[in-house]
Amino acid sequence: MDLGAITKYSALHAKPNGLILQYGTAGFRTKAEHLDHVMFRMGLLAVLRSKQTKSTIGVMVTASHNPEEDNGVKLVDPLGEMLAPSWEEHATYLANAEEQDMQRVLIDISEKEAVNLQQDAFVVIGRDTRPSSEKLSQSVIDGVTVLGGQFHDYGLLTTPQLHYMVYCRNTGGRYGKATIEGYYQKLSKAFVELTKQASCSGDEYRSLKVDCANGIGALKLREMEHYFSQGLSVQLFNDGSKGKLNHLCGADFVKSHQKPPQGMEIKSNERCCSFDGDADRIVYYYHDADGHFHLIDGDKIATLISSFLKELLVEIGESLNIGVVQTAYANGSSTRYLEEVMKVPVYCTKTGVKHLHHKAQEFDIGVYFEANGHGTALFSTAVEMKIKQSAEQLEDKKRKAAKMLENIIDLFNQAAGDAISDMLVIEAILALKGLTVQQWDALYTDLPNRQLKVQVADRRVISTTNAERQAVTPPGLQEAINDLVKKYKLSRAFVRPSGTEDVVRVYAEADSQESADHLAHEVSLAVFQLAGGIGERPQPGF
Ligand code: 16G
Ligand code: MG
């Protein structure tokens, strides 16, 4: 380590006085102007992690669905996964170190993690379309070079594409080619092969409207479009040519406001979807003949996918262990449908992709989705081998199912939830099953629900257990929630401190929208009273 150079370059990316940031659920996120030093330091940290794991590490510059003025950064571990928890702590420690402590902190981390500083390091970098992203990714590169790391800057990429690159590079090309063409070709080939098998591929199945949140998804989908145009034609909206990133559009807007994005005209029964700002989330929706808006969220996506996978397995005659992973936000109807109708076991984890991903790895086939549209399906290596063999050996009908499964495995981004890959999987399944968007929606009816935020002095006073479904502290809060829930039918409610905002989140569902709204409001009041609410008391009405 050239400590002199580190001190010199670090001063060029100086930390603003008194600024403290935390590596949160998905990395650092705040106003872009506060992030230069964090980027430089994450470049340094990525080199250390790369040396320790003797693998390529990824650094993604994005703030996902957050406003255009924000930015953020996260590190991607060797198999395309989120950074290991102990390194998240190092990231926070390093990001908050004062200038004069930089050398000591770097040495400290290296010693704790037994990093061999002589080892080579390689870092790949990607960024979204925010105006601040290019300069910030340059600061990451400065950090990488100062520690003697090699790097490849992919420039503009969706977050899942960067995960894919990292995964490809660390698996000797077995997973795919670590280039943008490699990504397009791998997914498109699987998609086109799959849809060729669809008996109903009329116009209804061939066209889809996509709201790209004025983000990177638009650029990448436009580049990719001609690779899969045989199977699907996409019409892009909010493609960044005029609107602001994530402003009144994108998956987060559509999911949280339960209404269509601006800038997209929807005719009745047309299939539409929205990506978020870095294209790792997707939700679907449509307007029915009466003009009512219907949202098809991550829960219904998981249901469609897991049901289809289960059917294929039955056809092939394989009894593999398949599991669906959700969070407490999953609509109660989806859990009931999966368990009781589909007979698929369902598991609940804490919010945040890394928790779901980790759990999903325990199954032969693990399908995970957050209600907000983050998710994918993971297939164990053993399953992949088995399916490949079946596709060679089985007799006709079974072979066809095995072939489909083989293509589906290729189509899922197994490194991360990926809006483009999920979209193609969904489109293929709908075409293969001959399902319209309304038929898909009709699998089950969502229970009415409401989400609210409460401001408290310190949200850490709330701690939870049982995958965030129960509050442990402050005392009395869970009892209060239990009493409120008892007043309504088919009801459920929970509270948790947000991992990305300084608020407490409240979720309630019940048999009617009115009840869900009341319950959410009453739970908000309980939080306000028992967990140190600040500002105005929560008011009823939305
Ligand atoms: C982050 C997470 C997302 C989670 C959300 C919850 C990743 C890549 N992203 O955006 O999965 O749903 O945080 O936010 O893990 P909250 O803690 O503010 O409710
Ligand atoms: Mg995102």
Short mmCIF file of N, CA and C in Angstrom, two decimals, residues 173-251:
data_model
loop_
_atom_site.label_atom_id
_atom_site.label_comp_id
_atom_site.label_asym_id
_atom_site.label_seq_id
_atom_site.Cartn_x
_atom_site.Cartn_y
_atom_site.Cartn_z
N GLY A 173 -16.55 -17.64 -17.33
CA GLY A 173 -17.36 -17.57 -18.55
C GLY A 173 -18.44 -18.64 -18.63
N ARG A 174 -18.52 -19.53 -17.61
CA ARG A 174 -19.53 -20.60 -17.66
C ARG A 174 -20.95 -20.03 -17.62
N TYR A 175 -21.11 -18.94 -16.88
CA TYR A 175 -22.45 -18.38 -16.74
C TYR A 175 -22.84 -17.57 -17.98
N GLY A 176 -21.85 -16.97 -18.61
CA GLY A 176 -22.12 -16.17 -19.80
C GLY A 176 -20.91 -15.31 -20.12
N LYS A 177 -20.99 -14.55 -21.20
CA LYS A 177 -19.87 -13.66 -21.57
C LYS A 177 -20.03 -12.34 -20.85
N ALA A 178 -18.94 -11.85 -20.28
CA ALA A 178 -19.02 -10.63 -19.47
C ALA A 178 -18.99 -9.36 -20.32
N THR A 179 -19.88 -9.33 -21.31
CA THR A 179 -19.99 -8.12 -22.14
C THR A 179 -21.48 -7.81 -22.27
N ILE A 180 -21.76 -6.60 -22.69
CA ILE A 180 -23.17 -6.23 -22.82
C ILE A 180 -23.83 -7.08 -23.94
N GLU A 181 -23.08 -7.37 -25.00
CA GLU A 181 -23.64 -8.24 -26.06
C GLU A 181 -23.88 -9.63 -25.49
N GLY A 182 -22.94 -10.09 -24.63
CA GLY A 182 -23.08 -11.41 -24.01
C GLY A 182 -24.39 -11.50 -23.24
N TYR A 183 -24.68 -10.44 -22.52
CA TYR A 183 -25.92 -10.38 -21.73
C TYR A 183 -27.13 -10.40 -22.67
N TYR A 184 -27.12 -9.55 -23.69
CA TYR A 184 -28.26 -9.49 -24.62
C TYR A 184 -28.47 -10.83 -25.30
N GLN A 185 -27.34 -11.43 -25.75
CA GLN A 185 -27.46 -12.68 -26.50
C GLN A 185 -27.97 -13.82 -25.62
N LYS A 186 -27.43 -13.91 -24.42
CA LYS A 186 -27.83 -15.02 -23.55
C LYS A 186 -29.33 -14.97 -23.27
N LEU A 187 -29.80 -13.79 -22.87
CA LEU A 187 -31.22 -13.67 -22.51
C LEU A 187 -32.12 -13.81 -23.74
N SER A 188 -31.72 -13.15 -24.82
CA SER A 188 -32.60 -13.16 -26.00
C SER A 188 -32.72 -14.54 -26.61
N LYS A 189 -31.61 -15.25 -26.65
CA LYS A 189 -31.62 -16.60 -27.23
C LYS A 189 -32.61 -17.48 -26.45
N ALA A 190 -32.51 -17.43 -25.13
CA ALA A 190 -33.40 -18.24 -24.30
C ALA A 190 -34.85 -17.80 -24.51
N PHE A 191 -35.07 -16.50 -24.60
CA PHE A 191 -36.44 -15.98 -24.76
C PHE A 191 -37.03 -16.39 -26.10
N VAL A 192 -36.26 -16.23 -27.16
CA VAL A 192 -36.78 -16.54 -28.50
C VAL A 192 -37.07 -18.04 -28.60
N GLU A 193 -36.17 -18.87 -28.06
CA GLU A 193 -36.41 -20.33 -28.09
C GLU A 193 -37.67 -20.69 -27.33
N LEU A 194 -37.85 -20.05 -26.18
CA LEU A 194 -39.03 -20.34 -25.37
C LEU A 194 -40.31 -19.96 -26.10
N THR A 195 -40.34 -18.74 -26.62
CA THR A 195 -41.60 -18.25 -27.20
C THR A 195 -41.94 -18.97 -28.51
N LYS A 196 -40.93 -19.55 -29.13
CA LYS A 196 -41.20 -20.34 -30.34
C LYS A 196 -42.13 -21.50 -30.02
N GLN A 197 -42.07 -21.95 -28.78
CA GLN A 197 -42.89 -23.11 -28.39
C GLN A 197 -44.32 -22.72 -28.04
N ALA A 198 -44.58 -21.42 -28.01
CA ALA A 198 -45.93 -20.99 -27.62
C ALA A 198 -46.89 -21.21 -28.78
N SER A 199 -48.04 -21.84 -28.46
CA SER A 199 -48.98 -22.08 -29.55
C SER A 199 -49.76 -20.81 -29.85
N CYS A 200 -50.02 -20.01 -28.81
CA CYS A 200 -50.74 -18.77 -29.06
C CYS A 200 -49.77 -17.60 -28.99
N SER A 201 -49.36 -17.14 -30.13
CA SER A 201 -48.46 -15.99 -30.08
C SER A 201 -49.05 -14.88 -30.94
N GLY A 202 -50.39 -14.72 -30.79
CA GLY A 202 -51.08 -13.65 -31.51
C GLY A 202 -50.58 -12.29 -31.03
N ASP A 203 -51.10 -11.25 -31.65
CA ASP A 203 -50.65 -9.90 -31.35
C ASP A 203 -50.75 -9.54 -29.87
N GLU A 204 -51.80 -10.10 -29.26
CA GLU A 204 -52.04 -9.78 -27.87
C GLU A 204 -50.82 -10.09 -26.99
N TYR A 205 -50.12 -11.17 -27.36
CA TYR A 205 -48.99 -11.57 -26.54
C TYR A 205 -47.70 -10.90 -26.97
N ARG A 206 -47.75 -10.27 -28.14
CA ARG A 206 -46.49 -9.80 -28.69
C ARG A 206 -46.12 -8.37 -28.33
N SER A 207 -47.09 -7.60 -27.79
CA SER A 207 -46.69 -6.22 -27.55
C SER A 207 -46.90 -5.80 -26.10
N LEU A 208 -45.99 -4.99 -25.65
CA LEU A 208 -45.94 -4.59 -24.24
C LEU A 208 -45.51 -3.15 -24.15
N LYS A 209 -46.18 -2.38 -23.29
CA LYS A 209 -45.77 -1.00 -23.05
C LYS A 209 -44.88 -0.96 -21.81
N VAL A 210 -43.75 -0.30 -21.93
CA VAL A 210 -42.80 -0.27 -20.82
C VAL A 210 -42.49 1.17 -20.40
N ASP A 211 -42.74 1.46 -19.13
CA ASP A 211 -42.37 2.76 -18.55
C ASP A 211 -40.97 2.59 -17.96
N CYS A 212 -40.01 3.33 -18.50
CA CYS A 212 -38.61 3.11 -18.12
C CYS A 212 -38.13 4.08 -17.04
N ALA A 213 -39.04 4.81 -16.40
CA ALA A 213 -38.69 5.71 -15.27
C ALA A 213 -37.71 6.80 -15.68
N ASN A 214 -37.60 7.06 -16.97
CA ASN A 214 -36.61 8.02 -17.50
C ASN A 214 -35.19 7.63 -17.09
N GLY A 215 -34.94 6.34 -17.04
CA GLY A 215 -33.65 5.88 -16.54
C GLY A 215 -32.92 4.98 -17.52
N ILE A 216 -31.92 4.30 -16.97
CA ILE A 216 -31.01 3.45 -17.73
C ILE A 216 -31.74 2.32 -18.46
N GLY A 217 -32.86 1.87 -17.89
CA GLY A 217 -33.61 0.77 -18.50
C GLY A 217 -33.99 1.08 -19.94
N ALA A 218 -34.31 2.36 -20.22
CA ALA A 218 -34.72 2.75 -21.57
C ALA A 218 -33.56 2.54 -22.55
N LEU A 219 -32.39 3.00 -22.17
CA LEU A 219 -31.22 2.88 -23.06
C LEU A 219 -30.92 1.42 -23.37
N LYS A 220 -30.96 0.62 -22.31
CA LYS A 220 -30.55 -0.78 -22.47
C LYS A 220 -31.60 -1.60 -23.21
N LEU A 221 -32.86 -1.27 -22.94
CA LEU A 221 -33.92 -2.01 -23.63
C LEU A 221 -33.91 -1.65 -25.12
N ARG A 222 -33.63 -0.40 -25.40
CA ARG A 222 -33.58 0.02 -26.79
C ARG A 222 -32.43 -0.69 -27.53
N GLU A 223 -31.29 -0.83 -26.85
CA GLU A 223 -30.16 -1.54 -27.46
C GLU A 223 -30.50 -3.02 -27.68
N MET A 224 -31.27 -3.55 -26.75
CA MET A 224 -31.50 -5.00 -26.74
C MET A 224 -32.66 -5.43 -27.64
N GLU A 225 -33.60 -4.50 -27.83
CA GLU A 225 -34.87 -4.77 -28.50
C GLU A 225 -34.75 -5.67 -29.73
N HIS A 226 -33.81 -5.34 -30.63
CA HIS A 226 -33.79 -6.09 -31.89
C HIS A 226 -33.31 -7.53 -31.71
N TYR A 227 -32.69 -7.83 -30.55
CA TYR A 227 -32.26 -9.20 -30.30
C TYR A 227 -33.46 -10.13 -30.07
N PHE A 228 -34.54 -9.56 -29.48
CA PHE A 228 -35.67 -10.44 -29.15
C PHE A 228 -36.95 -10.09 -29.90
N SER A 229 -36.86 -9.20 -30.91
CA SER A 229 -38.07 -8.66 -31.52
C SER A 229 -38.94 -9.73 -32.18
N GLN A 230 -38.34 -10.89 -32.50
CA GLN A 230 -39.13 -12.01 -33.03
C GLN A 230 -40.23 -12.43 -32.05
N GLY A 231 -39.91 -12.32 -30.75
CA GLY A 231 -40.85 -12.84 -29.74
C GLY A 231 -41.69 -11.77 -29.09
N LEU A 232 -41.23 -10.53 -29.13
CA LEU A 232 -41.92 -9.48 -28.38
C LEU A 232 -41.59 -8.11 -28.94
N SER A 233 -42.64 -7.27 -29.04
CA SER A 233 -42.33 -5.90 -29.43
C SER A 233 -42.64 -4.98 -28.25
N VAL A 234 -41.67 -4.17 -27.87
CA VAL A 234 -41.85 -3.30 -26.72
C VAL A 234 -41.99 -1.85 -27.17
N GLN A 235 -42.88 -1.13 -26.49
CA GLN A 235 -43.06 0.27 -26.78
C GLN A 235 -42.59 1.02 -25.54
N LEU A 236 -41.56 1.84 -25.68
CA LEU A 236 -40.97 2.47 -24.50
C LEU A 236 -41.57 3.84 -24.20
N PHE A 237 -41.82 4.09 -22.92
CA PHE A 237 -42.31 5.40 -22.45
C PHE A 237 -41.37 5.88 -21.36
N ASN A 238 -41.41 7.18 -21.11
CA ASN A 238 -40.50 7.75 -20.11
C ASN A 238 -39.08 7.22 -20.36
N ASP A 239 -38.62 7.50 -21.55
CA ASP A 239 -37.34 6.95 -21.98
C ASP A 239 -36.18 7.91 -21.72
N GLY A 240 -36.46 8.97 -20.97
CA GLY A 240 -35.38 9.89 -20.60
C GLY A 240 -35.19 11.02 -21.58
N SER A 241 -35.95 11.01 -22.69
CA SER A 241 -35.73 12.06 -23.67
C SER A 241 -36.25 13.41 -23.19
N LYS A 242 -37.23 13.40 -22.25
CA LYS A 242 -37.63 14.71 -21.70
C LYS A 242 -37.79 14.71 -20.17
N GLY A 243 -38.52 13.76 -19.63
CA GLY A 243 -38.85 13.83 -18.19
C GLY A 243 -37.65 13.61 -17.29
N LYS A 244 -37.91 13.83 -15.99
CA LYS A 244 -36.87 13.64 -14.97
C LYS A 244 -36.89 12.21 -14.45
N LEU A 245 -35.73 11.72 -14.09
CA LEU A 245 -35.60 10.36 -13.58
C LEU A 245 -36.55 10.11 -12.39
N ASN A 246 -37.30 9.04 -12.47
CA ASN A 246 -38.20 8.59 -11.38
C ASN A 246 -39.30 9.59 -11.01
N HIS A 247 -39.43 10.68 -11.75
CA HIS A 247 -40.40 11.69 -11.37
C HIS A 247 -41.78 11.36 -11.96
N LEU A 248 -42.73 11.05 -11.08
CA LEU A 248 -44.10 10.68 -11.47
C LEU A 248 -44.15 9.46 -12.39
N CYS A 249 -43.11 8.67 -12.32
CA CYS A 249 -43.09 7.45 -13.15
C CYS A 249 -42.16 6.42 -12.49
N GLY A 250 -42.12 5.26 -13.10
CA GLY A 250 -41.25 4.20 -12.59
C GLY A 250 -41.98 3.29 -11.60
N ALA A 251 -41.37 2.12 -11.36
CA ALA A 251 -42.01 1.07 -10.56
C ALA A 251 -42.36 1.53 -9.14
#
